[in-house]
């Protein structure tokens, strides 16, 4: 069965999309640790990041870099934190999280709630800097 992220990529499940290329997709995490918490995924469904083919891996990392640069412009923060966990969804993804300190990357922190309109505004603001 297709992963939840594959179903998001095909549009079967809605998301707050930030950007898309031929091989990659970026959208807002539905349970964000911070305003602007973005997930970047390769369209190909591979569970473990280090199982990606070299070419896909490089494209994926460069795509994530461009999203991170736009994200930093859209959301005031000290840095964009980058992490890969993948224990919940078996489809490679990078978390890009605007941070002001190391604690902002703590995945046990309480998640932030945004309205549909707020999510839409965040996604389009990031996209506007791409
Ligand atoms: P991980 O696999 O890296 O441990 O975590 C998966 C991440 O995907 C979590 O931060 C979770 O909030 C996010 N996530 C899980 N299901 C969905 C979904 O249906 N939509 C979106 N936008 N994010 C999701």
JSON list of N, CA, C and O in Angstrom, two decimals, residues 22-80:
[
{"chain": "A", "resi": 22, "resn": "UNK", "atom": "N", "xyz": [10.23, 17.71, -10.25]},
{"chain": "A", "resi": 22, "resn": "UNK", "atom": "CA", "xyz": [9.94, 16.44, -10.91]},
{"chain": "A", "resi": 22, "resn": "UNK", "atom": "C", "xyz": [10.11, 15.26, -9.97]},
{"chain": "A", "resi": 22, "resn": "UNK", "atom": "O", "xyz": [9.37, 14.29, -10.03]},
{"chain": "A", "resi": 23, "resn": "UNK", "atom": "N", "xyz": [11.05, 15.42, -9.03]},
{"chain": "A", "resi": 23, "resn": "UNK", "atom": "CA", "xyz": [11.38, 14.26, -8.17]},
{"chain": "A", "resi": 23, "resn": "UNK", "atom": "C", "xyz": [11.09, 14.46, -6.69]},
{"chain": "A", "resi": 23, "resn": "UNK", "atom": "O", "xyz": [11.20, 13.50, -5.92]},
{"chain": "A", "resi": 24, "resn": "UNK", "atom": "N", "xyz": [10.78, 15.69, -6.28]},
{"chain": "A", "resi": 24, "resn": "UNK", "atom": "CA", "xyz": [10.63, 15.96, -4.83]},
{"chain": "A", "resi": 24, "resn": "UNK", "atom": "C", "xyz": [9.39, 16.79, -4.54]},
{"chain": "A", "resi": 24, "resn": "UNK", "atom": "O", "xyz": [8.83, 17.44, -5.43]},
{"chain": "A", "resi": 25, "resn": "UNK", "atom": "N", "xyz": [9.01, 16.80, -3.27]},
{"chain": "A", "resi": 25, "resn": "UNK", "atom": "CA", "xyz": [7.78, 17.47, -2.85]},
{"chain": "A", "resi": 25, "resn": "UNK", "atom": "C", "xyz": [8.01, 18.04, -1.45]},
{"chain": "A", "resi": 25, "resn": "UNK", "atom": "O", "xyz": [8.67, 17.39, -0.62]},
{"chain": "A", "resi": 26, "resn": "UNK", "atom": "N", "xyz": [7.48, 19.23, -1.18]},
{"chain": "A", "resi": 26, "resn": "UNK", "atom": "CA", "xyz": [7.61, 19.84, 0.15]},
{"chain": "A", "resi": 26, "resn": "UNK", "atom": "C", "xyz": [6.25, 20.34, 0.62]},
{"chain": "A", "resi": 26, "resn": "UNK", "atom": "O", "xyz": [5.50, 20.96, -0.15]},
{"chain": "A", "resi": 27, "resn": "UNK", "atom": "N", "xyz": [5.94, 20.08, 1.88]},
{"chain": "A", "resi": 27, "resn": "UNK", "atom": "CA", "xyz": [4.64, 20.48, 2.45]},
{"chain": "A", "resi": 27, "resn": "UNK", "atom": "C", "xyz": [4.80, 20.67, 3.95]},
{"chain": "A", "resi": 27, "resn": "UNK", "atom": "O", "xyz": [5.79, 20.23, 4.55]},
{"chain": "A", "resi": 28, "resn": "UNK", "atom": "N", "xyz": [3.80, 21.33, 4.55]},
{"chain": "A", "resi": 28, "resn": "UNK", "atom": "CA", "xyz": [3.89, 21.60, 6.00]},
{"chain": "A", "resi": 28, "resn": "UNK", "atom": "C", "xyz": [3.57, 20.36, 6.80]},
{"chain": "A", "resi": 28, "resn": "UNK", "atom": "O", "xyz": [2.63, 19.61, 6.47]},
{"chain": "A", "resi": 29, "resn": "UNK", "atom": "N", "xyz": [4.34, 20.15, 7.86]},
{"chain": "A", "resi": 29, "resn": "UNK", "atom": "CA", "xyz": [4.03, 19.07, 8.80]},
{"chain": "A", "resi": 29, "resn": "UNK", "atom": "C", "xyz": [2.70, 19.42, 9.49]},
{"chain": "A", "resi": 29, "resn": "UNK", "atom": "O", "xyz": [2.49, 20.56, 9.92]},
{"chain": "A", "resi": 30, "resn": "UNK", "atom": "N", "xyz": [1.82, 18.45, 9.58]},
{"chain": "A", "resi": 30, "resn": "UNK", "atom": "CA", "xyz": [0.48, 18.69, 10.13]},
{"chain": "A", "resi": 30, "resn": "UNK", "atom": "C", "xyz": [0.52, 18.87, 11.66]},
{"chain": "A", "resi": 30, "resn": "UNK", "atom": "O", "xyz": [-0.39, 19.46, 12.25]},
{"chain": "A", "resi": 31, "resn": "UNK", "atom": "N", "xyz": [1.58, 18.39, 12.30]},
{"chain": "A", "resi": 31, "resn": "UNK", "atom": "CA", "xyz": [1.76, 18.57, 13.75]},
{"chain": "A", "resi": 31, "resn": "UNK", "atom": "C", "xyz": [3.10, 19.27, 14.00]},
{"chain": "A", "resi": 31, "resn": "UNK", "atom": "O", "xyz": [4.06, 18.66, 14.47]},
{"chain": "A", "resi": 32, "resn": "UNK", "atom": "N", "xyz": [3.14, 20.56, 13.67]},
{"chain": "A", "resi": 32, "resn": "UNK", "atom": "CA", "xyz": [4.44, 21.25, 13.65]},
{"chain": "A", "resi": 32, "resn": "UNK", "atom": "C", "xyz": [5.04, 21.52, 15.03]},
{"chain": "A", "resi": 32, "resn": "UNK", "atom": "O", "xyz": [4.33, 21.84, 15.98]},
{"chain": "A", "resi": 33, "resn": "UNK", "atom": "N", "xyz": [6.35, 21.40, 15.06]},
{"chain": "A", "resi": 33, "resn": "UNK", "atom": "CA", "xyz": [7.10, 21.77, 16.27]},
{"chain": "A", "resi": 33, "resn": "UNK", "atom": "C", "xyz": [7.28, 23.28, 16.32]},
{"chain": "A", "resi": 33, "resn": "UNK", "atom": "O", "xyz": [7.54, 23.84, 17.39]},
{"chain": "A", "resi": 34, "resn": "UNK", "atom": "N", "xyz": [7.22, 23.92, 15.17]},
{"chain": "A", "resi": 34, "resn": "UNK", "atom": "CA", "xyz": [7.40, 25.37, 15.07]},
{"chain": "A", "resi": 34, "resn": "UNK", "atom": "C", "xyz": [6.64, 25.87, 13.86]},
{"chain": "A", "resi": 34, "resn": "UNK", "atom": "O", "xyz": [6.32, 25.08, 12.95]},
{"chain": "A", "resi": 35, "resn": "UNK", "atom": "N", "xyz": [6.37, 27.16, 13.85]},
{"chain": "A", "resi": 35, "resn": "UNK", "atom": "CA", "xyz": [5.74, 27.76, 12.68]},
{"chain": "A", "resi": 35, "resn": "UNK", "atom": "C", "xyz": [6.69, 27.58, 11.48]},
{"chain": "A", "resi": 35, "resn": "UNK", "atom": "O", "xyz": [7.86, 27.96, 11.57]},
{"chain": "A", "resi": 36, "resn": "UNK", "atom": "N", "xyz": [6.19, 26.98, 10.42]},
{"chain": "A", "resi": 36, "resn": "UNK", "atom": "CA", "xyz": [7.03, 26.78, 9.24]},
{"chain": "A", "resi": 36, "resn": "UNK", "atom": "C", "xyz": [7.73, 25.44, 9.21]},
{"chain": "A", "resi": 36, "resn": "UNK", "atom": "O", "xyz": [8.65, 25.25, 8.41]},
{"chain": "A", "resi": 37, "resn": "UNK", "atom": "N", "xyz": [7.32, 24.51, 10.05]},
{"chain": "A", "resi": 37, "resn": "UNK", "atom": "CA", "xyz": [7.89, 23.15, 10.04]},
{"chain": "A", "resi": 37, "resn": "UNK", "atom": "C", "xyz": [7.51, 22.47, 8.73]},
{"chain": "A", "resi": 37, "resn": "UNK", "atom": "O", "xyz": [6.35, 22.19, 8.48]},
{"chain": "A", "resi": 38, "resn": "UNK", "atom": "N", "xyz": [8.51, 22.23, 7.90]},
{"chain": "A", "resi": 38, "resn": "UNK", "atom": "CA", "xyz": [8.28, 21.68, 6.55]},
{"chain": "A", "resi": 38, "resn": "UNK", "atom": "C", "xyz": [8.83, 20.25, 6.47]},
{"chain": "A", "resi": 38, "resn": "UNK", "atom": "O", "xyz": [9.88, 19.94, 7.05]},
{"chain": "A", "resi": 39, "resn": "UNK", "atom": "N", "xyz": [8.13, 19.42, 5.73]},
{"chain": "A", "resi": 39, "resn": "UNK", "atom": "CA", "xyz": [8.63, 18.08, 5.39]},
{"chain": "A", "resi": 39, "resn": "UNK", "atom": "C", "xyz": [9.01, 18.09, 3.92]},
{"chain": "A", "resi": 39, "resn": "UNK", "atom": "O", "xyz": [8.23, 18.57, 3.08]},
{"chain": "A", "resi": 40, "resn": "UNK", "atom": "N", "xyz": [10.17, 17.56, 3.62]},
{"chain": "A", "resi": 40, "resn": "UNK", "atom": "CA", "xyz": [10.61, 17.43, 2.23]},
{"chain": "A", "resi": 40, "resn": "UNK", "atom": "C", "xyz": [10.76, 15.94, 1.93]},
{"chain": "A", "resi": 40, "resn": "UNK", "atom": "O", "xyz": [11.42, 15.22, 2.69]},
{"chain": "A", "resi": 41, "resn": "UNK", "atom": "N", "xyz": [10.13, 15.51, 0.85]},
{"chain": "A", "resi": 41, "resn": "UNK", "atom": "CA", "xyz": [10.15, 14.08, 0.52]},
{"chain": "A", "resi": 41, "resn": "UNK", "atom": "C", "xyz": [10.55, 13.86, -0.94]},
{"chain": "A", "resi": 41, "resn": "UNK", "atom": "O", "xyz": [10.20, 14.67, -1.80]},
{"chain": "A", "resi": 42, "resn": "UNK", "atom": "N", "xyz": [11.25, 12.76, -1.22]},
{"chain": "A", "resi": 42, "resn": "UNK", "atom": "CA", "xyz": [11.44, 12.38, -2.62]},
{"chain": "A", "resi": 42, "resn": "UNK", "atom": "C", "xyz": [10.15, 11.72, -3.08]},
{"chain": "A", "resi": 42, "resn": "UNK", "atom": "O", "xyz": [9.48, 11.05, -2.28]},
{"chain": "A", "resi": 43, "resn": "UNK", "atom": "N", "xyz": [9.79, 11.89, -4.35]},
{"chain": "A", "resi": 43, "resn": "UNK", "atom": "CA", "xyz": [8.53, 11.27, -4.81]},
{"chain": "A", "resi": 43, "resn": "UNK", "atom": "C", "xyz": [8.64, 9.76, -4.81]},
{"chain": "A", "resi": 43, "resn": "UNK", "atom": "O", "xyz": [7.65, 9.07, -4.58]},
{"chain": "A", "resi": 44, "resn": "UNK", "atom": "N", "xyz": [9.81, 9.27, -5.06]},
{"chain": "A", "resi": 44, "resn": "UNK", "atom": "CA", "xyz": [9.99, 7.82, -5.03]},
{"chain": "A", "resi": 44, "resn": "UNK", "atom": "C", "xyz": [9.85, 7.34, -3.59]},
{"chain": "A", "resi": 44, "resn": "UNK", "atom": "O", "xyz": [10.36, 7.96, -2.66]},
{"chain": "A", "resi": 45, "resn": "UNK", "atom": "N", "xyz": [9.11, 6.25, -3.43]},
{"chain": "A", "resi": 45, "resn": "UNK", "atom": "CA", "xyz": [8.82, 5.77, -2.07]},
{"chain": "A", "resi": 45, "resn": "UNK", "atom": "C", "xyz": [9.91, 4.82, -1.58]},
{"chain": "A", "resi": 45, "resn": "UNK", "atom": "O", "xyz": [9.89, 3.62, -1.87]},
{"chain": "A", "resi": 46, "resn": "UNK", "atom": "N", "xyz": [10.86, 5.39, -0.88]},
{"chain": "A", "resi": 46, "resn": "UNK", "atom": "CA", "xyz": [11.95, 4.61, -0.28]},
{"chain": "A", "resi": 46, "resn": "UNK", "atom": "C", "xyz": [11.91, 4.91, 1.21]},
{"chain": "A", "resi": 46, "resn": "UNK", "atom": "O", "xyz": [11.89, 6.09, 1.61]},
{"chain": "A", "resi": 47, "resn": "UNK", "atom": "N", "xyz": [11.90, 3.91, 2.01]},
{"chain": "A", "resi": 47, "resn": "UNK", "atom": "CA", "xyz": [11.75, 4.08, 3.46]},
{"chain": "A", "resi": 47, "resn": "UNK", "atom": "C", "xyz": [12.95, 4.82, 4.07]},
{"chain": "A", "resi": 47, "resn": "UNK", "atom": "O", "xyz": [12.79, 5.85, 4.74]},
{"chain": "A", "resi": 48, "resn": "UNK", "atom": "N", "xyz": [14.15, 4.29, 3.81]},
{"chain": "A", "resi": 48, "resn": "UNK", "atom": "CA", "xyz": [15.34, 4.76, 4.54]},
{"chain": "A", "resi": 48, "resn": "UNK", "atom": "C", "xyz": [16.19, 5.66, 3.66]},
{"chain": "A", "resi": 48, "resn": "UNK", "atom": "O", "xyz": [16.58, 5.26, 2.55]},
{"chain": "A", "resi": 49, "resn": "UNK", "atom": "N", "xyz": [16.46, 6.86, 4.15]},
{"chain": "A", "resi": 49, "resn": "UNK", "atom": "CA", "xyz": [17.15, 7.88, 3.34]},
{"chain": "A", "resi": 49, "resn": "UNK", "atom": "C", "xyz": [18.45, 7.36, 2.70]},
{"chain": "A", "resi": 49, "resn": "UNK", "atom": "O", "xyz": [18.74, 7.67, 1.55]},
{"chain": "A", "resi": 50, "resn": "UNK", "atom": "N", "xyz": [19.18, 6.55, 3.43]},
{"chain": "A", "resi": 50, "resn": "UNK", "atom": "CA", "xyz": [20.48, 6.11, 2.89]},
{"chain": "A", "resi": 50, "resn": "UNK", "atom": "C", "xyz": [20.36, 4.92, 1.94]},
{"chain": "A", "resi": 50, "resn": "UNK", "atom": "O", "xyz": [21.37, 4.40, 1.47]},
{"chain": "A", "resi": 51, "resn": "UNK", "atom": "N", "xyz": [19.10, 4.54, 1.64]},
{"chain": "A", "resi": 51, "resn": "UNK", "atom": "CA", "xyz": [18.87, 3.57, 0.57]},
{"chain": "A", "resi": 51, "resn": "UNK", "atom": "C", "xyz": [18.54, 4.27, -0.75]},
{"chain": "A", "resi": 51, "resn": "UNK", "atom": "O", "xyz": [18.36, 3.60, -1.76]},
{"chain": "A", "resi": 52, "resn": "UNK", "atom": "N", "xyz": [18.46, 5.61, -0.73]},
{"chain": "A", "resi": 52, "resn": "UNK", "atom": "CA", "xyz": [18.17, 6.33, -1.99]},
{"chain": "A", "resi": 52, "resn": "UNK", "atom": "C", "xyz": [19.33, 6.17, -2.95]},
{"chain": "A", "resi": 52, "resn": "UNK", "atom": "O", "xyz": [20.50, 6.16, -2.53]},
{"chain": "A", "resi": 53, "resn": "UNK", "atom": "N", "xyz": [19.00, 6.08, -4.24]},
{"chain": "A", "resi": 53, "resn": "UNK", "atom": "CA", "xyz": [20.05, 6.10, -5.27]},
{"chain": "A", "resi": 53, "resn": "UNK", "atom": "C", "xyz": [20.80, 7.42, -5.15]},
{"chain": "A", "resi": 53, "resn": "UNK", "atom": "O", "xyz": [20.20, 8.44, -4.79]},
{"chain": "A", "resi": 54, "resn": "UNK", "atom": "N", "xyz": [22.08, 7.39, -5.51]},
{"chain": "A", "resi": 54, "resn": "UNK", "atom": "CA", "xyz": [22.92, 8.58, -5.33]},
{"chain": "A", "resi": 54, "resn": "UNK", "atom": "C", "xyz": [22.34, 9.83, -6.00]},
{"chain": "A", "resi": 54, "resn": "UNK", "atom": "O", "xyz": [22.28, 10.90, -5.40]},
{"chain": "A", "resi": 55, "resn": "UNK", "atom": "N", "xyz": [21.88, 9.65, -7.24]},
{"chain": "A", "resi": 55, "resn": "UNK", "atom": "CA", "xyz": [21.37, 10.82, -7.99]},
{"chain": "A", "resi": 55, "resn": "UNK", "atom": "C", "xyz": [20.12, 11.39, -7.30]},
{"chain": "A", "resi": 55, "resn": "UNK", "atom": "O", "xyz": [19.97, 12.61, -7.15]},
{"chain": "A", "resi": 56, "resn": "UNK", "atom": "N", "xyz": [19.25, 10.52, -6.87]},
{"chain": "A", "resi": 56, "resn": "UNK", "atom": "CA", "xyz": [18.02, 10.96, -6.19]},
{"chain": "A", "resi": 56, "resn": "UNK", "atom": "C", "xyz": [18.37, 11.64, -4.87]},
{"chain": "A", "resi": 56, "resn": "UNK", "atom": "O", "xyz": [17.79, 12.67, -4.51]},
{"chain": "A", "resi": 57, "resn": "UNK", "atom": "N", "xyz": [19.33, 11.07, -4.17]},
{"chain": "A", "resi": 57, "resn": "UNK", "atom": "CA", "xyz": [19.75, 11.62, -2.88]},
{"chain": "A", "resi": 57, "resn": "UNK", "atom": "C", "xyz": [20.25, 13.06, -3.06]},
{"chain": "A", "resi": 57, "resn": "UNK", "atom": "O", "xyz": [19.89, 13.97, -2.31]},
{"chain": "A", "resi": 58, "resn": "UNK", "atom": "N", "xyz": [21.06, 13.26, -4.08]},
{"chain": "A", "resi": 58, "resn": "UNK", "atom": "CA", "xyz": [21.64, 14.60, -4.32]},
{"chain": "A", "resi": 58, "resn": "UNK", "atom": "C", "xyz": [20.53, 15.59, -4.71]},
{"chain": "A", "resi": 58, "resn": "UNK", "atom": "O", "xyz": [20.46, 16.70, -4.17]},
{"chain": "A", "resi": 59, "resn": "UNK", "atom": "N", "xyz": [19.66, 15.17, -5.61]},
{"chain": "A", "resi": 59, "resn": "UNK", "atom": "CA", "xyz": [18.54, 16.04, -6.02]},
{"chain": "A", "resi": 59, "resn": "UNK", "atom": "C", "xyz": [17.68, 16.41, -4.81]},
{"chain": "A", "resi": 59, "resn": "UNK", "atom": "O", "xyz": [17.26, 17.56, -4.65]},
{"chain": "A", "resi": 60, "resn": "UNK", "atom": "N", "xyz": [17.43, 15.42, -3.99]},
{"chain": "A", "resi": 60, "resn": "UNK", "atom": "CA", "xyz": [16.61, 15.59, -2.79]},
{"chain": "A", "resi": 60, "resn": "UNK", "atom": "C", "xyz": [17.25, 16.60, -1.83]},
{"chain": "A", "resi": 60, "resn": "UNK", "atom": "O", "xyz": [16.60, 17.52, -1.33]},
{"chain": "A", "resi": 61, "resn": "UNK", "atom": "N", "xyz": [18.54, 16.46, -1.61]},
{"chain": "A", "resi": 61, "resn": "UNK", "atom": "CA", "xyz": [19.23, 17.37, -0.68]},
{"chain": "A", "resi": 61, "resn": "UNK", "atom": "C", "xyz": [19.27, 18.79, -1.24]},
{"chain": "A", "resi": 61, "resn": "UNK", "atom": "O", "xyz": [19.12, 19.75, -0.49]},
{"chain": "A", "resi": 62, "resn": "UNK", "atom": "N", "xyz": [19.47, 18.92, -2.56]},
{"chain": "A", "resi": 62, "resn": "UNK", "atom": "CA", "xyz": [19.51, 20.26, -3.15]},
{"chain": "A", "resi": 62, "resn": "UNK", "atom": "C", "xyz": [18.12, 20.91, -3.13]},
{"chain": "A", "resi": 62, "resn": "UNK", "atom": "O", "xyz": [17.99, 22.11, -2.89]},
{"chain": "A", "resi": 63, "resn": "UNK", "atom": "N", "xyz": [17.11, 20.10, -3.33]},
{"chain": "A", "resi": 63, "resn": "UNK", "atom": "CA", "xyz": [15.72, 20.60, -3.26]},
{"chain": "A", "resi": 63, "resn": "UNK", "atom": "C", "xyz": [15.45, 21.09, -1.83]},
{"chain": "A", "resi": 63, "resn": "UNK", "atom": "O", "xyz": [14.93, 22.19, -1.62]},
{"chain": "A", "resi": 64, "resn": "UNK", "atom": "N", "xyz": [15.85, 20.30, -0.84]},
{"chain": "A", "resi": 64, "resn": "UNK", "atom": "CA", "xyz": [15.65, 20.67, 0.57]},
{"chain": "A", "resi": 64, "resn": "UNK", "atom": "C", "xyz": [16.40, 21.96, 0.90]},
{"chain": "A", "resi": 64, "resn": "UNK", "atom": "O", "xyz": [15.91, 22.81, 1.64]},
{"chain": "A", "resi": 65, "resn": "UNK", "atom": "N", "xyz": [17.60, 22.10, 0.33]},
{"chain": "A", "resi": 65, "resn": "UNK", "atom": "CA", "xyz": [18.39, 23.31, 0.58]},
{"chain": "A", "resi": 65, "resn": "UNK", "atom": "C", "xyz": [17.63, 24.55, 0.09]},
{"chain": "A", "resi": 65, "resn": "UNK", "atom": "O", "xyz": [17.54, 25.56, 0.80]},
{"chain": "A", "resi": 66, "resn": "UNK", "atom": "N", "xyz": [17.07, 24.47, -1.11]},
{"chain": "A", "resi": 66, "resn": "UNK", "atom": "CA", "xyz": [16.33, 25.61, -1.65]},
{"chain": "A", "resi": 66, "resn": "UNK", "atom": "C", "xyz": [15.10, 25.94, -0.81]},
{"chain": "A", "resi": 66, "resn": "UNK", "atom": "O", "xyz": [14.78, 27.11, -0.58]},
{"chain": "A", "resi": 67, "resn": "UNK", "atom": "N", "xyz": [14.44, 24.91, -0.33]},
{"chain": "A", "resi": 67, "resn": "UNK", "atom": "CA", "xyz": [13.27, 25.14, 0.53]},
{"chain": "A", "resi": 67, "resn": "UNK", "atom": "C", "xyz": [13.74, 25.81, 1.83]},
{"chain": "A", "resi": 67, "resn": "UNK", "atom": "O", "xyz": [13.10, 26.75, 2.33]},
{"chain": "A", "resi": 68, "resn": "UNK", "atom": "N", "xyz": [14.84, 25.34, 2.39]},
{"chain": "A", "resi": 68, "resn": "UNK", "atom": "CA", "xyz": [15.35, 25.90, 3.65]},
{"chain": "A", "resi": 68, "resn": "UNK", "atom": "C", "xyz": [15.70, 27.37, 3.50]},
{"chain": "A", "resi": 68, "resn": "UNK", "atom": "O", "xyz": [15.44, 28.18, 4.41]},
{"chain": "A", "resi": 69, "resn": "UNK", "atom": "N", "xyz": [16.27, 27.73, 2.37]},
{"chain": "A", "resi": 69, "resn": "UNK", "atom": "CA", "xyz": [16.65, 29.13, 2.14]},
{"chain": "A", "resi": 69, "resn": "UNK", "atom": "C", "xyz": [15.39, 30.00, 2.09]},
{"chain": "A", "resi": 69, "resn": "UNK", "atom": "O", "xyz": [15.33, 31.08, 2.70]},
{"chain": "A", "resi": 70, "resn": "UNK", "atom": "N", "xyz": [14.37, 29.53, 1.39]},
{"chain": "A", "resi": 70, "resn": "UNK", "atom": "CA", "xyz": [13.10, 30.28, 1.31]},
{"chain": "A", "resi": 70, "resn": "UNK", "atom": "C", "xyz": [12.43, 30.32, 2.69]},
{"chain": "A", "resi": 70, "resn": "UNK", "atom": "O", "xyz": [11.88, 31.36, 3.09]},
{"chain": "A", "resi": 71, "resn": "UNK", "atom": "N", "xyz": [12.49, 29.21, 3.40]},
{"chain": "A", "resi": 71, "resn": "UNK", "atom": "CA", "xyz": [11.86, 29.14, 4.72]},
{"chain": "A", "resi": 71, "resn": "UNK", "atom": "C", "xyz": [12.46, 30.16, 5.68]},
{"chain": "A", "resi": 71, "resn": "UNK", "atom": "O", "xyz": [11.75, 30.84, 6.42]},
{"chain": "A", "resi": 72, "resn": "UNK", "atom": "N", "xyz": [13.78, 30.31, 5.62]},
{"chain": "A", "resi": 72, "resn": "UNK", "atom": "CA", "xyz": [14.45, 31.26, 6.52]},
{"chain": "A", "resi": 72, "resn": "UNK", "atom": "C", "xyz": [14.04, 32.70, 6.20]},
{"chain": "A", "resi": 72, "resn": "UNK", "atom": "O", "xyz": [13.97, 33.56, 7.08]},
{"chain": "A", "resi": 73, "resn": "UNK", "atom": "N", "xyz": [13.74, 32.95, 4.92]},
{"chain": "A", "resi": 73, "resn": "UNK", "atom": "CA", "xyz": [13.28, 34.29, 4.54]},
{"chain": "A", "resi": 73, "resn": "UNK", "atom": "C", "xyz": [11.85, 34.54, 5.00]},
{"chain": "A", "resi": 73, "resn": "UNK", "atom": "O", "xyz": [11.47, 35.65, 5.33]},
{"chain": "A", "resi": 74, "resn": "UNK", "atom": "N", "xyz": [11.06, 33.47, 5.01]},
{"chain": "A", "resi": 74, "resn": "UNK", "atom": "CA", "xyz": [9.63, 33.61, 5.34]},
{"chain": "A", "resi": 74, "resn": "UNK", "atom": "C", "xyz": [9.37, 33.67, 6.83]},
{"chain": "A", "resi": 74, "resn": "UNK", "atom": "O", "xyz": [8.45, 34.35, 7.28]},
{"chain": "A", "resi": 75, "resn": "UNK", "atom": "N", "xyz": [10.16, 32.93, 7.59]},
{"chain": "A", "resi": 75, "resn": "UNK", "atom": "CA", "xyz": [9.91, 32.82, 9.04]},
{"chain": "A", "resi": 75, "resn": "UNK", "atom": "C", "xyz": [11.14, 33.35, 9.79]},
{"chain": "A", "resi": 75, "resn": "UNK", "atom": "O", "xyz": [12.22, 32.75, 9.70]},
{"chain": "A", "resi": 76, "resn": "UNK", "atom": "N", "xyz": [10.98, 34.43, 10.56]},
{"chain": "A", "resi": 76, "resn": "UNK", "atom": "CA", "xyz": [12.14, 34.96, 11.29]},
{"chain": "A", "resi": 76, "resn": "UNK", "atom": "C", "xyz": [12.65, 33.90, 12.28]},
{"chain": "A", "resi": 76, "resn": "UNK", "atom": "O", "xyz": [11.88, 33.38, 13.09]},
{"chain": "A", "resi": 77, "resn": "UNK", "atom": "N", "xyz": [13.93, 33.59, 12.20]},
{"chain": "A", "resi": 77, "resn": "UNK", "atom": "CA", "xyz": [14.53, 32.58, 13.10]},
{"chain": "A", "resi": 77, "resn": "UNK", "atom": "C", "xyz": [16.04, 32.68, 12.97]},
{"chain": "A", "resi": 77, "resn": "UNK", "atom": "O", "xyz": [16.55, 33.32, 12.06]},
{"chain": "A", "resi": 78, "resn": "UNK", "atom": "N", "xyz": [16.73, 32.00, 13.88]},
{"chain": "A", "resi": 78, "resn": "UNK", "atom": "CA", "xyz": [18.18, 32.06, 13.82]},
{"chain": "A", "resi": 78, "resn": "UNK", "atom": "C", "xyz": [18.73, 31.14, 12.71]},
{"chain": "A", "resi": 78, "resn": "UNK", "atom": "O", "xyz": [19.65, 31.51, 11.99]},
{"chain": "A", "resi": 79, "resn": "UNK", "atom": "N", "xyz": [18.16, 29.96, 12.65]},
{"chain": "A", "resi": 79, "resn": "UNK", "atom": "CA", "xyz": [18.59, 28.98, 11.65]},
{"chain": "A", "resi": 79, "resn": "UNK", "atom": "C", "xyz": [17.43, 28.07, 11.26]},
{"chain": "A", "resi": 79, "resn": "UNK", "atom": "O", "xyz": [16.44, 28.00, 11.98]},
{"chain": "A", "resi": 80, "resn": "UNK", "atom": "N", "xyz": [17.66, 27.33, 10.18]},
{"chain": "A", "resi": 80, "resn": "UNK", "atom": "CA", "xyz": [16.73, 26.23, 9.87]},
{"chain": "A", "resi": 80, "resn": "UNK", "atom": "C", "xyz": [17.40, 24.95, 10.34]},
{"chain": "A", "resi": 80, "resn": "UNK", "atom": "O", "xyz": [18.47, 24.57, 9.84]}
]
